[in-house]
Amino acid sequence: MKYQNTEAFAKQQDKEDALSHLRNRFHIPKDKNGNEWLYFTGNSLGLQPKSTKEYINQELEDWANLGVEGHFEAKNPWLNYHELLTDKMAKIVGAKPIEVVVMNTLTTNLHLLMVSFYRPTKTKYKIVIESDAFPSDRYAVKSQLKFHGFDDEDGVIEWKPRPGETLLNIEDLESILKFEGDEIALLLIGGVNYYTGQFLDIKKIAEIGHSKNCIVGIDLAHGAGNVQPNLHDSNVDFAAWCTYKYLNAGPGSLGGVFVHEKHAKNKDLPRFAGWWNHNKETRFNMRQPFDVMEGAEGWQLSNPPILSMAAIKASLDVFDEVGMDALREKSEKLTGYFEYLINEIDSDDISIITPKNPKERGCQLSIQVKNADKNLHKKLTQNNIITDWREPDVIRCAPVPMYTSFEDVFRMVTILETLLK
Ligand SMILES: *Cc1c(COP(=O)(O)O)cnc(C)c1O
């Protein structure tokens, strides 16, 4: 696509964009004078669909009117509420319904999945993570190592960018497995790296891990609703993600879990239990010995918070209406335009660390600004531009195809250019 550095071009793109109407379905935050923010942090907390209130109100009303009977009599009976989310969530991550469940929060889910899938032995116990893995994931794997009685320094192997580079190279993961694979039990990798925005080849990672009999788990916090990870085809063993980033389900909302179909019927996998992973048919008899459900549902423990699930349902209904194919198509154009405009800025201080190939990234661009300090981020905020600052010098910006316009992108870069001068 041939881009142009003019406001008229940006406006024309919005006119031709078949998804531009979606913006109206979201609350766009405004400043005190009523001017809309240029919101580039959908990778951190997605904006609120206008329909969310109605979905949550429905459950509040059913609770008010029905009390405990709401479990069966609510418009959307609470007992099986999570099932209303499964198909739509499965489509978003490219999974079969039996492979997906919405439950708990991301880090909690990573631990529950590691209970089943991180089964270290005395000699095969190490865990591979990216060197700039999200801190929570690093803490989680280190605590698993310690929990199993291993040294949490020795037990973590970092997949690092090469000296002088910022992105990961799949060949380096191959060498790690080639030389240390016999000691490695688990690969836990961010499918889209939160810092660089690099979208890794998940299928290839699974192949590399499995070639040495390692389990492969993917953290999709920055992937779900952003890229198409095709989890089932990728053959990874498990994955987990949150719904408050690209999935617009509100602060701290419940997470999603994927367990590959090949593990769906394996009732021998060690796991923690509660009444919610017990067979639905006999759950309320309360007297049976534990009988675990098949598929991802077999990792649930508790009856889930319906109000959070209502917010997820509101958002997934919008995703389902549009579909990830259309969103991705727009996303590649929109981020391509953003990239083009950033590269047009006449300054040697600014560069993009995210991969140039649209297939190796989602919507986020991580922009490195030489000699910048947090002041730049502050000035952006004063100009109604909401971005995310990462020390020492990176601004992460996510033009989200669901509600960001080409004009937003144009205005954002125009202001950034002025501030850099
Ligand atoms: C956002 C994010 C988290 C946050 O975990 P919570 O348990 O939801 O607080 C963890 N890991 C990654 C990679 C993230 O991007």
Short mmCIF file of C-alpha atoms and ligand atoms in Angstrom, two decimals:
data_model
loop_
_atom_site.label_atom_id
_atom_site.label_comp_id
_atom_site.label_asym_id
_atom_site.label_seq_id
_atom_site.Cartn_x
_atom_site.Cartn_y
_atom_site.Cartn_z
CA MET A 1 0.00 0.00 0.00
CA LYS A 2 1.22 3.47 -0.89
CA TYR A 3 0.88 5.79 2.10
CA GLN A 4 0.86 9.58 2.15
CA ASN A 5 1.91 11.94 4.88
CA THR A 6 -1.17 14.16 4.79
CA GLU A 7 -4.25 14.60 6.93
CA ALA A 8 -6.42 14.28 3.83
CA PHE A 9 -4.97 10.84 3.11
CA ALA A 10 -5.61 9.70 6.69
CA LYS A 11 -9.21 10.91 6.50
CA GLN A 12 -9.70 9.19 3.17
CA GLN A 13 -8.45 5.91 4.69
CA ASP A 14 -11.00 6.23 7.49
CA LYS A 15 -13.73 6.81 4.92
CA GLU A 16 -12.77 3.67 3.04
CA ASP A 17 -12.31 1.60 6.20
CA ALA A 18 -15.16 -0.91 6.50
CA LEU A 19 -14.53 -1.11 10.27
CA SER A 20 -14.48 2.62 11.06
CA HIS A 21 -18.00 2.45 12.53
CA LEU A 22 -16.69 0.30 15.42
CA ARG A 23 -15.04 3.28 17.06
CA ASN A 24 -18.52 4.57 17.95
CA ARG A 25 -19.20 1.44 19.93
CA PHE A 26 -16.49 2.35 22.45
CA HIS A 27 -16.13 5.02 25.10
CA ILE A 28 -13.16 7.16 24.08
CA PRO A 29 -11.79 8.97 27.14
CA LYS A 30 -11.75 12.78 26.96
CA ASP A 31 -9.84 15.60 28.64
CA LYS A 32 -11.48 18.24 30.86
CA ASN A 33 -12.44 20.31 27.83
CA GLY A 34 -14.17 17.43 26.12
CA ASN A 35 -11.38 16.65 23.61
CA GLU A 36 -10.90 12.97 22.90
CA TRP A 37 -7.65 11.38 23.91
CA LEU A 38 -5.46 9.75 21.30
CA TYR A 39 -5.48 6.38 23.01
CA PHE A 40 -2.50 4.17 22.17
CA THR A 41 -2.52 1.88 25.21
CA GLY A 42 -5.04 -0.76 24.21
CA ASN A 43 -2.13 -3.16 24.80
CA SER A 44 -2.32 -2.30 28.48
CA LEU A 45 -6.02 -1.68 29.12
CA GLY A 46 -8.46 -1.85 26.23
CA LEU A 47 -11.27 0.71 26.05
CA GLN A 48 -14.79 -0.01 27.24
CA PRO A 49 -17.45 -1.11 24.76
CA LYS A 50 -20.57 1.00 25.27
CA SER A 51 -22.56 -2.24 25.53
CA THR A 52 -20.64 -3.47 28.59
CA LYS A 53 -22.82 -1.60 31.06
CA GLU A 54 -25.96 -3.21 29.67
CA TYR A 55 -24.47 -6.71 29.87
CA ILE A 56 -23.40 -6.21 33.48
CA ASN A 57 -26.71 -4.56 34.37
CA GLN A 58 -28.55 -7.60 33.08
CA GLU A 59 -26.76 -9.76 35.64
CA LEU A 60 -27.24 -7.20 38.43
CA GLU A 61 -30.95 -7.14 37.68
CA ASP A 62 -31.23 -10.90 37.54
CA TRP A 63 -29.42 -11.12 40.85
CA ALA A 64 -31.73 -8.46 42.36
CA ASN A 65 -34.85 -10.18 41.08
CA LEU A 66 -33.94 -13.82 41.34
CA GLY A 67 -31.31 -14.25 44.05
CA VAL A 68 -29.92 -17.74 44.02
CA GLU A 69 -32.43 -18.81 41.37
CA GLY A 70 -30.37 -16.78 38.90
CA HIS A 71 -28.06 -19.77 38.58
CA PHE A 72 -30.86 -21.41 36.59
CA GLU A 73 -33.44 -18.70 35.83
CA ALA A 74 -31.33 -15.72 34.79
CA LYS A 75 -31.60 -14.67 31.16
CA ASN A 76 -28.14 -16.18 30.84
CA PRO A 77 -28.14 -18.81 33.59
CA TRP A 78 -25.03 -18.34 35.73
CA LEU A 79 -24.39 -22.01 36.15
CA ASN A 80 -23.15 -22.39 32.61
CA TYR A 81 -22.34 -18.76 31.89
CA HIS A 82 -18.73 -19.50 30.98
CA GLU A 83 -19.96 -21.69 28.12
CA LEU A 84 -21.37 -18.59 26.44
CA LEU A 85 -17.81 -17.36 26.03
CA THR A 86 -16.07 -20.50 24.88
CA ASP A 87 -16.80 -20.64 21.13
CA LYS A 88 -16.11 -16.97 20.56
CA MET A 89 -12.92 -17.04 22.59
CA ALA A 90 -11.81 -20.19 20.78
CA LYS A 91 -12.23 -18.43 17.41
CA ILE A 92 -10.11 -15.50 18.55
CA VAL A 93 -7.12 -17.69 19.37
CA GLY A 94 -7.69 -20.31 16.65
CA ALA A 95 -8.65 -23.17 18.94
CA LYS A 96 -11.36 -25.82 19.22
CA PRO A 97 -14.02 -25.13 21.86
CA ILE A 98 -12.90 -28.11 23.95
CA GLU A 99 -9.46 -26.52 24.19
CA VAL A 100 -10.58 -23.22 25.73
CA VAL A 101 -12.02 -21.97 28.99
CA VAL A 102 -12.33 -18.54 30.61
CA MET A 103 -11.33 -18.59 34.27
CA ASN A 104 -9.18 -16.90 36.95
CA THR A 105 -6.48 -14.42 36.00
CA LEU A 106 -3.40 -14.87 33.88
CA THR A 107 -0.65 -15.52 36.38
CA THR A 108 -2.91 -17.78 38.43
CA ASN A 109 -3.67 -19.75 35.29
CA LEU A 110 0.00 -20.07 34.38
CA HIS A 111 0.59 -21.63 37.78
CA LEU A 112 -2.36 -24.02 37.46
CA LEU A 113 -1.13 -25.07 34.03
CA MET A 114 2.39 -25.56 35.32
CA VAL A 115 1.02 -27.79 38.06
CA SER A 116 -0.02 -30.13 35.27
CA PHE A 117 2.58 -29.49 32.61
CA TYR A 118 5.76 -28.63 34.47
CA ARG A 119 6.77 -32.05 35.74
CA PRO A 120 10.49 -31.78 36.36
CA THR A 121 12.79 -34.69 37.10
CA LYS A 122 16.21 -34.51 38.77
CA THR A 123 17.91 -34.10 35.40
CA LYS A 124 15.24 -32.56 33.19
CA TYR A 125 13.89 -29.55 35.04
CA LYS A 126 14.97 -26.30 33.41
CA ILE A 127 12.58 -23.68 32.03
CA VAL A 128 13.26 -21.51 28.98
CA ILE A 129 11.85 -17.96 28.95
CA GLU A 130 12.65 -14.86 26.87
CA SER A 131 15.33 -12.65 28.40
CA ASP A 132 12.88 -9.77 28.47
CA ALA A 133 9.90 -11.85 29.57
CA PHE A 134 7.16 -9.99 31.39
CA PRO A 135 8.21 -9.79 35.06
CA SER A 136 5.18 -11.70 36.33
CA ASP A 137 6.03 -14.68 34.10
CA ARG A 138 9.64 -14.66 35.29
CA TYR A 139 8.54 -14.60 38.93
CA ALA A 140 6.05 -17.36 38.23
CA VAL A 141 8.56 -19.77 36.67
CA LYS A 142 11.18 -19.02 39.31
CA SER A 143 8.71 -19.76 42.06
CA GLN A 144 7.77 -23.04 40.34
CA LEU A 145 11.44 -24.03 40.26
CA LYS A 146 11.81 -23.27 43.95
CA PHE A 147 8.56 -25.02 44.75
CA HIS A 148 9.97 -28.17 43.17
CA GLY A 149 13.22 -27.79 45.11
CA PHE A 150 15.43 -26.42 42.34
CA ASP A 151 17.73 -23.42 42.25
CA ASP A 152 15.84 -20.60 40.55
CA GLU A 153 18.97 -19.11 38.96
CA ASP A 154 20.36 -22.32 37.52
CA GLY A 155 16.92 -23.50 36.46
CA VAL A 156 16.03 -20.58 34.17
CA ILE A 157 17.49 -20.47 30.67
CA GLU A 158 17.07 -17.16 28.88
CA TRP A 159 16.49 -16.93 25.15
CA LYS A 160 18.28 -13.65 24.43
CA PRO A 161 18.65 -11.36 21.44
CA ARG A 162 22.13 -11.46 19.92
CA PRO A 163 24.60 -8.82 21.11
CA GLY A 164 23.67 -5.45 19.65
CA GLU A 165 20.20 -6.69 18.61
CA THR A 166 16.81 -6.30 20.29
CA LEU A 167 14.74 -9.03 18.65
CA LEU A 168 14.81 -12.77 19.24
CA ASN A 169 16.13 -15.15 16.61
CA ILE A 170 14.50 -18.56 16.33
CA GLU A 171 17.82 -20.18 15.46
CA ASP A 172 19.10 -19.26 18.91
CA LEU A 173 16.21 -21.14 20.49
CA GLU A 174 17.12 -24.09 18.31
CA SER A 175 20.69 -24.03 19.62
CA ILE A 176 19.53 -23.77 23.22
CA LEU A 177 17.45 -26.92 22.71
CA LYS A 178 20.19 -28.64 20.78
CA PHE A 179 22.77 -28.17 23.51
CA GLU A 180 20.68 -28.13 26.69
CA GLY A 181 17.43 -29.77 25.58
CA ASP A 182 17.96 -32.85 27.73
CA GLU A 183 17.87 -30.67 30.85
CA ILE A 184 14.86 -28.62 29.76
CA ALA A 185 11.36 -29.55 30.90
CA LEU A 186 9.37 -26.51 29.77
CA LEU A 187 9.43 -23.58 27.36
CA LEU A 188 7.22 -20.71 28.52
CA ILE A 189 7.37 -18.00 25.89
CA GLY A 190 5.42 -14.79 25.28
CA GLY A 191 3.77 -15.25 21.87
CA VAL A 192 3.93 -11.50 21.30
CA ASN A 193 6.67 -9.93 23.38
CA TYR A 194 5.25 -7.17 25.55
CA TYR A 195 8.31 -4.94 25.14
CA THR A 196 9.35 -5.24 21.49
CA GLY A 197 5.98 -6.27 20.05
CA GLN A 198 7.68 -9.18 18.25
CA PHE A 199 5.20 -11.92 17.26
CA LEU A 200 7.09 -15.18 17.40
CA ASP A 201 6.52 -18.25 15.27
CA ILE A 202 4.59 -20.26 17.83
CA LYS A 203 4.30 -23.34 15.66
CA LYS A 204 8.04 -23.43 15.13
CA ILE A 205 8.65 -22.96 18.86
CA ALA A 206 6.39 -25.94 19.56
CA GLU A 207 8.27 -28.03 17.01
CA ILE A 208 11.64 -27.10 18.50
CA GLY A 209 10.49 -27.78 22.07
CA HIS A 210 8.78 -31.05 21.26
CA SER A 211 11.84 -32.34 19.37
CA LYS A 212 13.52 -32.60 22.78
CA ASN A 213 10.43 -33.82 24.64
CA CYS A 214 9.80 -30.51 26.32
CA ILE A 215 6.40 -29.09 27.09
CA VAL A 216 5.62 -25.82 25.31
CA GLY A 217 3.44 -23.14 26.90
CA ILE A 218 2.66 -19.74 25.44
CA ASP A 219 1.72 -16.53 27.22
CA LEU A 220 -0.64 -14.76 24.87
CA ALA A 221 -1.35 -11.65 26.96
CA HIS A 222 -0.23 -9.45 24.07
CA GLY A 223 -1.46 -11.80 21.37
CA ALA A 224 -5.12 -12.53 22.11
CA GLY A 225 -7.32 -10.17 20.09
CA ASN A 226 -4.23 -8.71 18.42
CA VAL A 227 -2.75 -11.43 16.20
CA GLN A 228 -3.93 -14.82 14.99
CA PRO A 229 -1.94 -17.39 16.94
CA ASN A 230 -3.77 -20.46 15.51
CA LEU A 231 -3.21 -22.27 18.76
CA HIS A 232 -4.64 -25.61 17.74
CA ASP A 233 -2.55 -25.90 14.58
CA SER A 234 0.53 -24.60 16.35
CA ASN A 235 0.41 -27.73 18.50
CA VAL A 236 1.59 -25.95 21.67
CA ASP A 237 0.61 -27.80 24.83
CA PHE A 238 -0.99 -24.91 26.66
CA ALA A 239 -1.49 -21.15 26.58
CA ALA A 240 -2.94 -18.45 28.80
CA TRP A 241 -3.90 -14.82 28.29
CA CYS A 242 -5.75 -11.96 29.89
CA THR A 243 -8.85 -10.20 28.60
CA TYR A 244 -8.24 -6.65 29.76
CA LYS A 245 -5.63 -5.78 27.11
CA TYR A 246 -6.72 -6.21 23.47
CA LEU A 247 -9.89 -8.02 24.52
CA ASN A 248 -11.42 -4.91 26.14
CA ALA A 249 -13.06 -6.73 29.06
CA GLY A 250 -12.09 -4.28 31.81
CA PRO A 251 -9.45 -3.96 34.52
CA GLY A 252 -8.47 -7.25 36.11
CA SER A 253 -11.06 -9.21 34.16
CA LEU A 254 -10.79 -13.00 33.93
CA GLY A 255 -8.25 -14.73 31.73
CA GLY A 256 -8.39 -17.34 28.98
CA VAL A 257 -6.79 -20.76 28.96
CA PHE A 258 -5.94 -23.15 26.15
CA VAL A 259 -5.05 -26.80 26.64
CA HIS A 260 -4.38 -28.65 23.41
CA GLU A 261 -6.91 -31.30 22.43
CA LYS A 262 -4.21 -33.97 22.65
CA HIS A 263 -4.33 -33.53 26.45
CA ALA A 264 -8.12 -33.19 26.66
CA LYS A 265 -8.88 -36.74 27.74
CA ASN A 266 -5.80 -37.38 29.80
CA LYS A 267 -7.32 -37.70 33.25
CA ASP A 268 -4.00 -38.85 34.69
CA LEU A 269 -2.43 -35.42 34.36
CA PRO A 270 -1.74 -34.19 37.87
CA ARG A 271 -3.82 -31.13 38.63
CA PHE A 272 -5.44 -29.23 41.42
CA ALA A 273 -9.11 -29.90 41.93
CA GLY A 274 -12.23 -28.10 43.04
CA TRP A 275 -15.92 -28.58 42.44
CA TRP A 276 -15.81 -26.72 39.12
CA ASN A 277 -13.55 -29.17 37.32
CA HIS A 278 -15.70 -32.03 38.53
CA ASN A 279 -18.12 -33.58 36.03
CA LYS A 280 -20.99 -31.11 35.51
CA GLU A 281 -23.66 -33.82 35.56
CA THR A 282 -22.90 -34.92 39.09
CA ARG A 283 -21.27 -31.78 40.50
CA PHE A 284 -24.14 -31.01 42.83
CA ASN A 285 -24.57 -34.48 44.20
CA MET A 286 -21.64 -33.49 46.37
CA ARG A 287 -20.93 -37.05 47.40
CA GLN A 288 -19.10 -38.54 44.42
CA PRO A 289 -15.39 -39.13 44.29
CA PHE A 290 -13.68 -36.53 42.11
CA ASP A 291 -14.44 -37.06 38.43
CA VAL A 292 -12.56 -34.58 36.27
CA MET A 293 -14.08 -33.02 33.15
CA GLU A 294 -12.49 -33.40 29.76
CA GLY A 295 -10.86 -30.50 27.97
CA ALA A 296 -9.79 -27.10 29.26
CA GLU A 297 -12.84 -26.95 31.56
CA GLY A 298 -11.11 -29.62 33.58
CA TRP A 299 -8.75 -26.98 34.98
CA GLN A 300 -11.45 -24.79 36.56
CA LEU A 301 -11.68 -24.75 40.34
CA SER A 302 -14.34 -22.31 41.43
CA ASN A 303 -17.67 -20.99 40.31
CA PRO A 304 -16.66 -17.87 38.37
CA PRO A 305 -17.44 -14.16 38.84
CA ILE A 306 -20.39 -13.52 36.53
CA LEU A 307 -19.99 -9.73 36.44
CA SER A 308 -16.54 -10.09 34.94
CA MET A 309 -17.80 -12.70 32.51
CA ALA A 310 -20.58 -10.34 31.44
CA ALA A 311 -17.96 -7.75 30.49
CA ILE A 312 -16.07 -10.40 28.55
CA LYS A 313 -19.25 -11.45 26.78
CA ALA A 314 -19.98 -7.84 25.76
CA SER A 315 -16.55 -7.57 24.20
CA LEU A 316 -16.44 -10.99 22.56
CA ASP A 317 -19.78 -10.28 20.90
CA VAL A 318 -18.16 -7.31 19.14
CA PHE A 319 -15.13 -9.40 18.13
CA ASP A 320 -17.41 -12.11 16.84
CA GLU A 321 -19.39 -9.70 14.73
CA VAL A 322 -16.27 -8.48 12.94
CA GLY A 323 -13.96 -11.50 13.06
CA MET A 324 -10.21 -11.56 13.52
CA ASP A 325 -9.53 -11.73 9.76
CA ALA A 326 -11.03 -8.32 9.12
CA LEU A 327 -9.43 -6.86 12.25
CA ARG A 328 -6.01 -8.16 11.27
CA GLU A 329 -6.35 -6.84 7.77
CA LYS A 330 -7.10 -3.36 9.07
CA SER A 331 -4.45 -3.70 11.76
CA GLU A 332 -1.69 -4.36 9.26
CA LYS A 333 -2.68 -1.28 7.26
CA LEU A 334 -3.07 0.93 10.31
CA THR A 335 0.22 -0.07 11.93
CA GLY A 336 1.88 0.11 8.51
CA TYR A 337 0.70 3.70 8.25
CA PHE A 338 1.92 4.45 11.76
CA GLU A 339 5.32 2.99 10.88
CA TYR A 340 5.49 4.97 7.65
CA LEU A 341 4.74 8.24 9.46
CA ILE A 342 7.27 7.56 12.24
CA ASN A 343 9.92 6.88 9.61
CA GLU A 344 9.03 10.18 7.94
CA ILE A 345 10.03 12.08 11.09
CA ASP A 346 13.19 13.96 10.34
CA SER A 347 15.29 12.92 13.34
CA ASP A 348 18.15 10.51 13.93
CA ASP A 349 17.04 9.99 17.50
CA ILE A 350 13.99 7.93 16.76
CA SER A 351 13.78 4.33 15.61
CA ILE A 352 11.35 1.42 15.78
CA ILE A 353 12.51 -1.77 17.49
CA THR A 354 9.44 -3.84 16.51
CA PRO A 355 9.92 -6.14 13.47
CA LYS A 356 9.31 -4.53 10.06
CA ASN A 357 7.54 -7.60 8.71
CA PRO A 358 3.79 -7.29 9.46
CA LYS A 359 3.64 -11.09 9.96
CA GLU A 360 6.11 -10.79 12.83
CA ARG A 361 4.21 -8.20 14.81
CA GLY A 362 0.76 -7.23 15.99
CA CYS A 363 -0.49 -3.67 16.11
CA GLN A 364 2.05 -2.38 18.65
CA LEU A 365 5.15 -0.45 17.66
CA SER A 366 7.86 0.08 20.25
CA ILE A 367 9.61 3.32 19.49
CA GLN A 368 13.07 3.98 20.84
CA VAL A 369 13.98 7.62 21.34
CA LYS A 370 17.67 8.28 21.88
CA ASN A 371 18.47 10.66 24.73
CA ALA A 372 14.82 10.84 25.70
CA ASP A 373 13.68 10.75 29.26
CA LYS A 374 10.30 10.31 30.80
CA ASN A 375 9.66 13.99 30.08
CA LEU A 376 8.75 13.14 26.51
CA HIS A 377 6.11 10.74 27.73
CA LYS A 378 4.80 13.43 30.07
CA LYS A 379 4.59 15.93 27.24
CA LEU A 380 2.73 13.44 25.09
CA THR A 381 0.24 12.94 27.91
CA GLN A 382 -0.19 16.71 28.27
CA ASN A 383 -1.12 16.66 24.59
CA ASN A 384 -3.82 14.02 25.17
CA ILE A 385 -1.67 11.21 23.73
CA ILE A 386 -1.78 8.16 25.93
CA THR A 387 1.22 5.87 25.43
CA ASP A 388 3.23 3.57 27.60
CA TRP A 389 6.77 4.44 28.66
CA ARG A 390 9.32 1.72 29.38
CA GLU A 391 12.70 2.60 30.88
CA PRO A 392 15.17 3.53 29.64
CA ASP A 393 13.93 5.01 26.35
CA VAL A 394 11.07 3.11 24.74
CA ILE A 395 7.52 4.31 24.07
CA ARG A 396 5.09 1.50 23.33
CA CYS A 397 2.18 2.54 21.14
CA ALA A 398 -0.68 0.36 20.03
CA PRO A 399 -3.05 1.62 17.33
CA VAL A 400 -5.86 -0.85 17.96
CA PRO A 401 -7.90 -1.62 14.81
CA MET A 402 -11.12 -1.84 16.81
CA TYR A 403 -11.22 1.85 17.76
CA THR A 404 -8.15 3.71 16.48
CA SER A 405 -8.55 5.74 13.29
CA PHE A 406 -6.00 6.60 10.62
CA GLU A 407 -6.60 10.22 11.59
CA ASP A 408 -5.67 9.42 15.21
CA VAL A 409 -2.42 7.95 13.98
CA PHE A 410 -1.72 10.97 11.78
CA ARG A 411 -2.42 13.44 14.61
CA MET A 412 -0.37 11.44 17.08
CA VAL A 413 2.73 11.42 14.89
CA THR A 414 2.34 15.11 13.99
CA ILE A 415 2.38 16.01 17.68
CA LEU A 416 5.24 13.61 18.44
CA GLU A 417 7.31 15.22 15.68
CA THR A 418 6.73 18.70 17.11
CA LEU A 419 7.69 17.55 20.60
CA LEU A 420 10.92 16.01 19.32
CA LYS A 421 12.04 19.32 17.83
C1 LIG B 1 -0.21 -8.29 31.24
C2 LIG B 1 0.64 -9.48 31.44
C3 LIG B 1 0.59 -10.22 32.62
C4 LIG B 1 -0.30 -9.81 33.77
O1 LIG B 1 -0.68 -10.90 34.54
P1 LIG B 1 -1.97 -10.85 35.49
O2 LIG B 1 -1.92 -12.13 36.18
O3 LIG B 1 -3.16 -10.65 34.61
O4 LIG B 1 -1.82 -9.67 36.40
C5 LIG B 1 1.39 -11.35 32.71
N1 LIG B 1 2.20 -11.72 31.68
C6 LIG B 1 2.27 -11.02 30.53
C7 LIG B 1 3.17 -11.45 29.41
C8 LIG B 1 1.51 -9.85 30.38
O5 LIG B 1 1.58 -9.15 29.26
#
